[in-house]
Amino acid sequence: MGSLGAILKHPEDLYPLLKLKRAAKEAEKQIPSQRHWGFCYSMLLKVSRSFALVIQQLGTQLRDAVCIFYLVLRALDTVEDDTSIPTDVKLPILNDFHKHIYDPHWHFSCGTKEYKVLMDQFHHVSTAFLELHQSYQKAIEDITMRMGGGMAKFICKEVETVDDYDEYCHYVAGLVGLGLSKLFHAAKLEDLASDSLSNSMGLFLQKTNIVRDYLEDINEIPKSRMFWPRQIWGTYADKLEDFKYEENSEKAVQCLNDLVTNSLTHVEDCLIYMNALRDLAIFRFCAIPQVMAIGTLALCYNNVGVFRGVVKMRRGKSSFQFAQLLVKVSHDNSVFLGLTAKIIDRTNTMADVYGAFYDFSCLLKSKVNSNDPNAKQTKKRLDEILKTCKDSGVLHKRKPYVLEDKPIYKSMQLNGGGVSVMGLHLGLTHDYLDLTFGPLPVTHWTMDLTRLTQSIIRDLVALPRVYKRAAKEAEKQIPSQRHWGFCYSMLLKVSRSFALVIQQLGTQLRDAVCIFYLVLRALDTVEDATSIPTDSSPSSKIFTNTFTILIGISHKAIEDITMRMGGGMAKFICKEVETVGDYDEYCHYVAGLVGLGLSKLFHAAKLEDLASDSLSNSMCLFLQKTNIIRDYLEDINEIPKSRMFWPRQIWGTYADKLEDFKYEENSEKAVQCLNDLVTNALTHVEDCLIYMNALRDLAIFRFCAIPQVMAIGTLALCYNNVGVFREFQFAQLLVKVSHDNSVFLGLTAKIIDRTNTMADVYGAFYDFSCLLKSKVNNNDPNAKQTKKRLDEILKTCKDSGVLHKRFVKIPSSLNVQPELIGECFLDYICSTITPKLYVESLLMVGVSWCR
């Protein structure tokens, strides 16, 4: 399908991609009207779209200078890279290039495709260069002169020693770092960084490129380009090109690992450089390529695919430099847009950078083979990087790039190949497995798995369109009256998924539910704002008066719930959640009452019988307890004051302080406490199923059922998962029950589309309970109780007699009963094909929902 198909296989990238696409359009709109500047910015978009997008954030003068600096060096690099140019012609051009940039008529035909256009019309670049401020011109001229001279030196000189390697990388990339630091300083936006730090910034990127581009460079026509230093590769082979051949795989990988280890020497300098930056645009401009580079090294390390090109890229090419599967630091027309978009979107602070370097270093460390000649040195350098990231004290604030689930960080063997699954990025799982294991044997099992995966992918491609179309319809239905228009517009902003679901309700009920939601969201916002002093927090009376005025006395149901909820929240402003009884009471006030209120609204609309308070309460206690479990890290790190909703009666069994669970040394106890709370949340499932089974109106049923399905999925993924406590809230990767601006659109769309009957609900609860049960460790203190509750849920789902009607397609060769699909598929895949993490992700995005 090409690049579009590849992107659509990974819908979690959809939102960043849309932002990237919008940024690209904005960049095109901002192309200047003057012919020479128009050429420069148009050419920048062609030779490096990602770079072009990042520099759009820079101020105009600095942006112009960086644009020209990039094009000048790209042109210089084009001359050096063109192996068809005779040496006696190439050398004078390289040595005098700094003079040519002052000549508005000079050009030289070389290179291919867009690079040839750049060289043929280089006079446009020179014309633009002459319009820059003199301070920028001098910086660009100086770097161009030094770089051209260095390139000329290495046209006639092989990269023999490690010192040669560092010197060559200094000329072609380290000088870029020095030049950029000079431009930032000339713009009066940053202090002038030291040459040493600036050099390391460029060397880290360049060495990553050289490691990644082995196959491209060695196969260059008419002459190979060899940048790997003989001092390193000569230890492993007689000729550098020998690494291409399968019989030399072991030595090739050892040499590769040696070079990756060498590259890592620059990481700490890079982190120091970035940490000193003050201007956000400059920071992002510098940080994004560095994040891409560490990701590339993590995927290249110990990977023979770098030498072969055995795996298809997501963009549909039959051979490639393997690291491009994840990232491409430069020459980035072939970048995989999804992850590029994600990195561009997420790299905003040093917390994000430290987090990315920490994650990718963990992934890299997990791949180190103790038999590798450089294993000790590699681990030492990685430990230094990890320590630097930890010592930053900001890891808890970062956004995730890779997954971590320590109980399953094991090396697995299959078809003679091994893989450590630590930190596998969900979006790369298919490609990673292909590369590591090689093609899976074609059997009935693997064919069924392939068909099942293809079905999931087709759904993930199609369903976000459904979601988007529904969102547009919701926007069209916003009432014209100003106050109602505000309410529905605000609902779309604070909870788009909720806004879409309630569109199916009848007008009067929809209006009531909309207002009910906004009133309680406002109430919740006041409670959540820990910056409000306790003595100014609203009392029950203030809550009542405020929201009575807002909604009007006539709406008794909403008024009653708002009053009771406000009073309960006020109570727990001054009271800790100590006992399990307190926990249930707090959840009743902030969520259970929502269930009671909705039941009253459904009954007032004459669409449903009035459900019992007990069942209504359980419906929302299940959601709230799921949120509390999932949001541990967000709540404990709340500024200026932590929010602690986990009951001391439970967590006090495992730790002295609730915040202790954040720290790695307490992982075992943290997970046991987590599992205890999940088991507690499961007590409400059967009440929820009874409540939903009694609903008669389809719109109300879907409105109630969709969040419940998302909740049981969240618990299944959180259970026994130490990731909840550290680098990121793991469950948020796939589902988020409320506050759902960050919902993963593909799964949300899937659930909205497919939750139509109780068969669908029973099926989802059955499958996710099977997944959860498979994760129960017999050594867990609550294992027996957890299994007992899960068995009760599974029995309820089986006894419904409708599991066979749910959305699930069982591969014919499995020859199993429909109700066993969760357990059977999980056991099969875990034991024979993929890492457990992949199974969990696969199940979470649709095994139980594929047609």
Coordinates of N, CA, C and O in Angstrom, one line a residue, residues 544-648:
T544 N -23.7 23.6 46.7 CA -25.1 23.5 46.5 C -25.6 24.8 45.9 O -26.3 24.8 44.8
N545 N -25.3 25.9 46.5 CA -25.8 27.2 46.0 C -25.3 27.5 44.6 O -26.1 27.9 43.7
T546 N -24.0 27.3 44.4 CA -23.4 27.6 43.1 C -24.1 26.8 42.0 O -24.5 27.4 40.9
F547 N -24.2 25.5 42.2 CA -24.7 24.7 41.1 C -26.2 24.7 41.0 O -26.7 24.4 39.9
T548 N -26.9 25.0 42.1 CA -28.3 25.2 41.9 C -28.6 26.4 41.1 O -29.5 26.4 40.2
I549 N -27.8 27.5 41.2 CA -28.0 28.7 40.4 C -27.7 28.4 38.9 O -28.4 28.8 38.0
L550 N -26.6 27.5 38.7 CA -26.2 27.2 37.4 C -27.3 26.4 36.6 O -27.6 26.7 35.5
I551 N -27.9 25.4 37.3 CA -28.7 24.5 36.6 C -30.2 24.8 36.8 O -31.0 24.2 36.0
G552 N -30.5 25.5 37.8 CA -32.0 25.8 38.0 C -32.6 24.8 38.9 O -32.3 23.6 38.9
I553 N -33.5 25.3 39.8 CA -34.1 24.5 40.8 C -34.9 23.3 40.2 O -35.0 22.3 40.8
S554 N -35.5 23.5 39.1 CA -36.4 22.6 38.5 C -35.8 21.2 38.2 O -36.5 20.2 38.2
H555 N -34.5 21.2 38.0 CA -33.9 19.9 37.6 C -33.4 19.2 38.9 O -32.3 19.2 39.3
K556 N -34.4 18.6 39.5 CA -34.2 18.0 40.8 C -33.2 16.9 40.9 O -32.4 16.8 41.8
A557 N -33.2 16.1 39.8 CA -32.2 15.0 39.8 C -30.8 15.5 39.8 O -30.0 15.0 40.6
I558 N -30.5 16.4 39.0 CA -29.1 17.0 38.9 C -28.8 17.8 40.1 O -27.7 17.7 40.7
E559 N -29.8 18.5 40.6 CA -29.5 19.3 41.8 C -29.2 18.4 43.0 O -28.2 18.6 43.8
D560 N -30.0 17.3 43.2 CA -29.8 16.4 44.3 C -28.4 15.8 44.2 O -27.7 15.7 45.2
I561 N -28.0 15.3 43.1 CA -26.7 14.6 42.9 C -25.6 15.6 43.1 O -24.6 15.3 43.8
T562 N -25.7 16.8 42.6 CA -24.7 17.8 42.8 C -24.5 18.2 44.2 O -23.4 18.3 44.7
M563 N -25.6 18.3 44.9 CA -25.5 18.6 46.4 C -24.8 17.5 47.1 O -23.9 17.7 47.9
R564 N -25.2 16.3 46.9 CA -24.6 15.1 47.6 C -23.1 15.0 47.2 O -22.3 14.7 48.1
M565 N -22.8 15.1 46.0 CA -21.5 15.0 45.5 C -20.6 16.1 46.1 O -19.5 15.8 46.5
G566 N -21.1 17.3 46.0 CA -20.3 18.4 46.6 C -20.0 18.2 48.0 O -18.9 18.5 48.5
G567 N -21.0 17.8 48.8 CA -20.8 17.5 50.2 C -19.8 16.4 50.5 O -18.9 16.6 51.3
G568 N -19.8 15.4 49.6 CA -18.9 14.3 49.8 C -17.5 14.7 49.5 O -16.5 14.4 50.1
M569 N -17.3 15.5 48.4 CA -16.0 16.0 48.0 C -15.4 16.9 49.1 O -14.2 16.8 49.4
A570 N -16.3 17.7 49.6 CA -15.8 18.6 50.7 C -15.4 17.8 51.9 O -14.4 18.2 52.6
K571 N -16.1 16.7 52.2 CA -15.7 15.9 53.3 C -14.3 15.3 53.1 O -13.5 15.3 54.1
F572 N -14.0 14.9 51.9 CA -12.7 14.2 51.7 C -11.6 15.2 51.3 O -10.5 14.8 51.1
I573 N -11.9 16.5 51.3 CA -10.9 17.5 51.2 C -10.1 17.5 52.5 O -8.9 17.7 52.5
C574 N -10.8 17.2 53.6 CA -10.2 17.3 54.9 C -10.0 15.9 55.5 O -9.7 15.8 56.7
K575 N -10.2 14.9 54.8 CA -10.2 13.5 55.3 C -9.4 12.6 54.3 O -9.6 12.7 53.1
E576 N -8.5 11.8 54.9 CA -7.7 10.9 54.1 C -8.5 9.6 53.8 O -9.5 9.3 54.5
V577 N -8.2 9.0 52.7 CA -8.8 7.7 52.4 C -8.1 6.6 53.2 O -7.0 6.1 52.8
E578 N -8.6 6.3 54.4 CA -7.8 5.4 55.3 C -8.2 3.9 55.1 O -7.4 3.1 54.8
T579 N -9.5 3.6 55.2 CA -10.0 2.3 55.2 C -10.6 1.9 53.8 O -10.9 2.8 53.0
V580 N -10.9 0.7 53.6 CA -11.6 0.3 52.4 C -13.0 0.8 52.4 O -13.5 1.2 51.3
G581 N -13.5 1.0 53.6 CA -14.8 1.7 53.7 C -14.8 3.1 53.2 O -15.7 3.6 52.5
D582 N -13.7 3.8 53.6 CA -13.5 5.2 53.1 C -13.4 5.2 51.6 O -13.9 6.1 50.9
Y583 N -12.6 4.2 51.1 CA -12.4 4.1 49.6 C -13.7 4.0 48.9 O -14.0 4.7 47.9
D584 N -14.6 3.1 49.4 CA -15.9 2.9 48.8 C -16.7 4.2 48.9 O -17.5 4.6 48.0
E585 N -16.6 4.8 50.1 CA -17.4 6.0 50.3 C -17.0 7.2 49.4 O -17.8 7.9 48.8
Y586 N -15.6 7.4 49.3 CA -15.1 8.4 48.4 C -15.5 8.2 47.0 O -16.0 9.1 46.3
C587 N -15.4 6.9 46.5 CA -15.8 6.6 45.1 C -17.3 6.8 44.9 O -17.7 7.1 43.8
H588 N -18.0 6.5 46.0 CA -19.5 6.7 45.9 C -19.8 8.2 45.6 O -20.6 8.6 44.8
Y589 N -19.1 9.1 46.4 CA -19.4 10.5 46.3 C -19.0 11.0 44.9 O -19.7 11.8 44.3
V590 N -17.8 10.6 44.4 CA -17.3 11.2 43.2 C -17.7 10.5 41.9 O -17.6 11.0 40.8
A591 N -18.3 9.3 42.1 CA -18.6 8.5 40.9 C -19.9 7.8 41.0 O -20.8 7.8 40.2
G592 N -20.1 7.1 42.2 CA -21.3 6.3 42.4 C -22.5 7.1 42.2 O -23.6 6.7 41.7
L593 N -22.5 8.3 42.7 CA -23.6 9.3 42.6 C -23.9 9.6 41.2 O -25.1 9.9 40.8
V594 N -22.9 9.6 40.3 CA -23.1 9.8 38.9 C -24.0 8.7 38.4 O -25.0 9.0 37.6
G595 N -23.7 7.5 38.8 CA -24.6 6.4 38.4 C -26.0 6.5 38.8 O -27.0 6.3 38.1
L596 N -26.2 6.9 40.1 CA -27.5 7.2 40.6 C -28.2 8.3 39.8 O -29.4 8.2 39.5
G597 N -27.5 9.3 39.5 CA -28.1 10.5 38.8 C -28.5 10.1 37.4 O -29.6 10.4 36.9
L598 N -27.6 9.3 36.7 CA -28.0 8.9 35.3 C -29.2 8.0 35.3 O -30.1 8.1 34.5
S599 N -29.3 7.1 36.3 CA -30.4 6.2 36.4 C -31.7 7.0 36.6 O -32.8 6.7 36.0
K600 N -31.6 8.1 37.4 CA -32.8 8.9 37.6 C -33.1 9.7 36.3 O -34.3 9.8 36.0
L601 N -32.1 10.1 35.5 CA -32.4 10.8 34.3 C -33.0 9.8 33.2 O -33.9 10.2 32.5
F602 N -32.5 8.6 33.2 CA -33.1 7.6 32.2 C -34.6 7.3 32.6 O -35.4 7.2 31.7
H603 N -34.8 7.3 33.9 CA -36.2 7.0 34.4 C -37.1 8.2 34.1 O -38.2 8.0 33.7
A604 N -36.6 9.4 34.3 CA -37.4 10.6 34.1 C -37.7 10.8 32.6 O -38.8 11.3 32.3
A605 N -36.9 10.2 31.8 CA -37.1 10.3 30.3 C -38.1 9.2 29.9 O -38.5 9.1 28.7
K606 N -38.5 8.3 30.9 CA -39.5 7.3 30.6 C -39.0 6.2 29.6 O -39.7 5.7 28.8
L607 N -37.7 6.0 29.7 CA -37.0 5.1 28.8 C -36.5 3.8 29.5 O -36.3 2.8 28.9
E608 N -36.3 3.9 30.8 CA -35.9 2.8 31.6 C -36.6 2.7 32.9 O -37.0 3.8 33.4
D609 N -36.6 1.5 33.5 CA -37.1 1.4 34.9 C -36.0 2.0 35.8 O -34.8 2.1 35.4
L610 N -36.4 2.5 36.9 CA -35.4 3.0 37.9 C -34.6 1.9 38.5 O -35.1 1.1 39.2
A611 N -33.3 1.9 38.2 CA -32.4 0.9 38.7 C -32.2 1.1 40.2 O -32.3 2.2 40.7
S612 N -31.8 0.0 40.9 CA -31.6 0.2 42.3 C -30.3 1.0 42.5 O -29.4 1.1 41.7
D613 N -30.3 1.7 43.7 CA -29.1 2.5 44.0 C -27.8 1.7 44.1 O -26.7 2.1 43.7
S614 N -28.0 0.4 44.5 CA -26.8 -0.5 44.6 C -26.2 -0.7 43.3 O -24.9 -0.6 43.1
L615 N -27.0 -1.1 42.3 CA -26.5 -1.4 41.0 C -25.9 -0.1 40.3 O -24.9 -0.2 39.7
S616 N -26.6 1.0 40.4 CA -26.2 2.2 39.8 C -24.9 2.7 40.4 O -24.0 3.1 39.7
N617 N -24.7 2.5 41.7 CA -23.5 2.8 42.4 C -22.3 2.0 41.9 O -21.2 2.5 41.6
S618 N -22.5 0.7 41.7 CA -21.5 -0.2 41.3 C -21.0 0.2 39.9 O -19.8 0.0 39.5
M619 N -21.9 0.6 39.0 CA -21.6 0.9 37.6 C -20.4 2.0 37.6 O -19.5 1.9 36.9
C620 N -20.6 3.0 38.5 CA -19.5 4.0 38.4 C -18.4 3.8 39.4 O -17.3 4.3 39.2
L621 N -18.6 3.0 40.5 CA -17.5 2.6 41.3 C -16.5 1.8 40.5 O -15.2 2.0 40.7
F622 N -16.9 1.0 39.6 CA -16.0 0.2 38.8 C -15.2 1.1 37.9 O -14.0 0.9 37.8
L623 N -15.8 2.1 37.3 CA -15.0 3.1 36.5 C -14.1 3.9 37.3 O -12.9 4.1 36.9
Q624 N -14.6 4.4 38.5 CA -13.7 5.3 39.3 C -12.5 4.5 39.9 O -11.4 5.1 39.9
K625 N -12.7 3.3 40.3 CA -11.6 2.6 40.9 C -10.6 2.2 39.8 O -9.4 2.2 40.0
T626 N -11.1 2.0 38.6 CA -10.2 1.8 37.4 C -9.3 3.0 37.2 O -8.1 3.0 37.0
N627 N -10.0 4.2 37.2 CA -9.3 5.4 37.0 C -8.2 5.6 38.1 O -7.1 6.1 37.8
I628 N -8.6 5.4 39.3 CA -7.7 5.6 40.5 C -6.4 4.7 40.4 O -5.3 5.1 40.6
I629 N -6.7 3.4 40.0 CA -5.5 2.5 39.8 C -4.6 3.0 38.6 O -3.4 3.1 38.8
R630 N -5.3 3.3 37.5 CA -4.5 3.7 36.3 C -3.7 5.0 36.6 O -2.6 5.2 36.0
D631 N -4.3 5.9 37.4 CA -3.7 7.3 37.5 C -2.8 7.4 38.7 O -2.5 8.6 39.1
Y632 N -2.2 6.3 39.2 CA -1.3 6.5 40.4 C -0.3 7.5 40.2 O -0.1 8.4 41.0
L633 N 0.5 7.4 39.1 CA 1.6 8.3 38.9 C 1.2 9.8 38.7 O 1.8 10.7 39.2
E634 N 0.1 10.0 38.0 CA -0.4 11.3 37.8 C -0.8 11.9 39.1 O -0.5 13.1 39.4
D635 N -1.5 11.2 39.9 CA -2.0 11.7 41.2 C -0.9 11.9 42.2 O -0.9 12.9 42.9
I636 N 0.1 11.0 42.3 CA 1.1 11.1 43.3 C 2.1 12.2 43.0 O 2.7 12.8 43.8
N637 N 2.2 12.6 41.7 CA 3.1 13.6 41.3 C 2.4 15.0 41.1 O 3.0 15.9 40.5
E638 N 1.1 15.0 41.5 CA 0.4 16.3 41.4 C 1.1 17.4 42.1 O 1.6 17.3 43.2
I639 N 1.1 18.6 41.5 CA 1.8 19.8 42.1 C 0.7 20.8 42.3 O -0.2 21.0 41.5
P640 N 0.7 21.5 43.5 CA 1.7 21.5 44.5 C 1.6 20.4 45.6 O 2.4 20.2 46.5
K641 N 0.5 19.5 45.5 CA 0.3 18.6 46.5 C -0.2 17.3 45.9 O -1.1 17.3 45.0
S642 N 0.3 16.1 46.4 CA -0.1 14.9 45.9 C -1.6 14.6 46.2 O -2.1 15.1 47.2
R643 N -2.2 13.8 45.3 CA -3.6 13.4 45.6 C -3.5 11.9 45.8 O -3.0 11.1 45.0
M644 N -4.0 11.5 47.0 CA -3.8 10.1 47.4 C -5.2 9.5 47.6 O -5.9 9.8 48.6
F645 N -5.6 8.6 46.7 CA -6.9 8.0 46.7 C -6.8 6.5 47.0 O -7.9 5.9 47.3
W646 N -5.7 5.9 47.0 CA -5.5 4.5 47.3 C -5.7 4.4 48.8 O -5.1 5.2 49.6
P647 N -6.5 3.4 49.3 CA -6.8 3.3 50.7 C -5.6 2.8 51.5 O -5.0 1.8 51.1
R648 N -5.3 3.5 52.6 CA -4.1 3.1 53.5 C -4.3 1.7 54.0 O -3.3 1.0 54.1

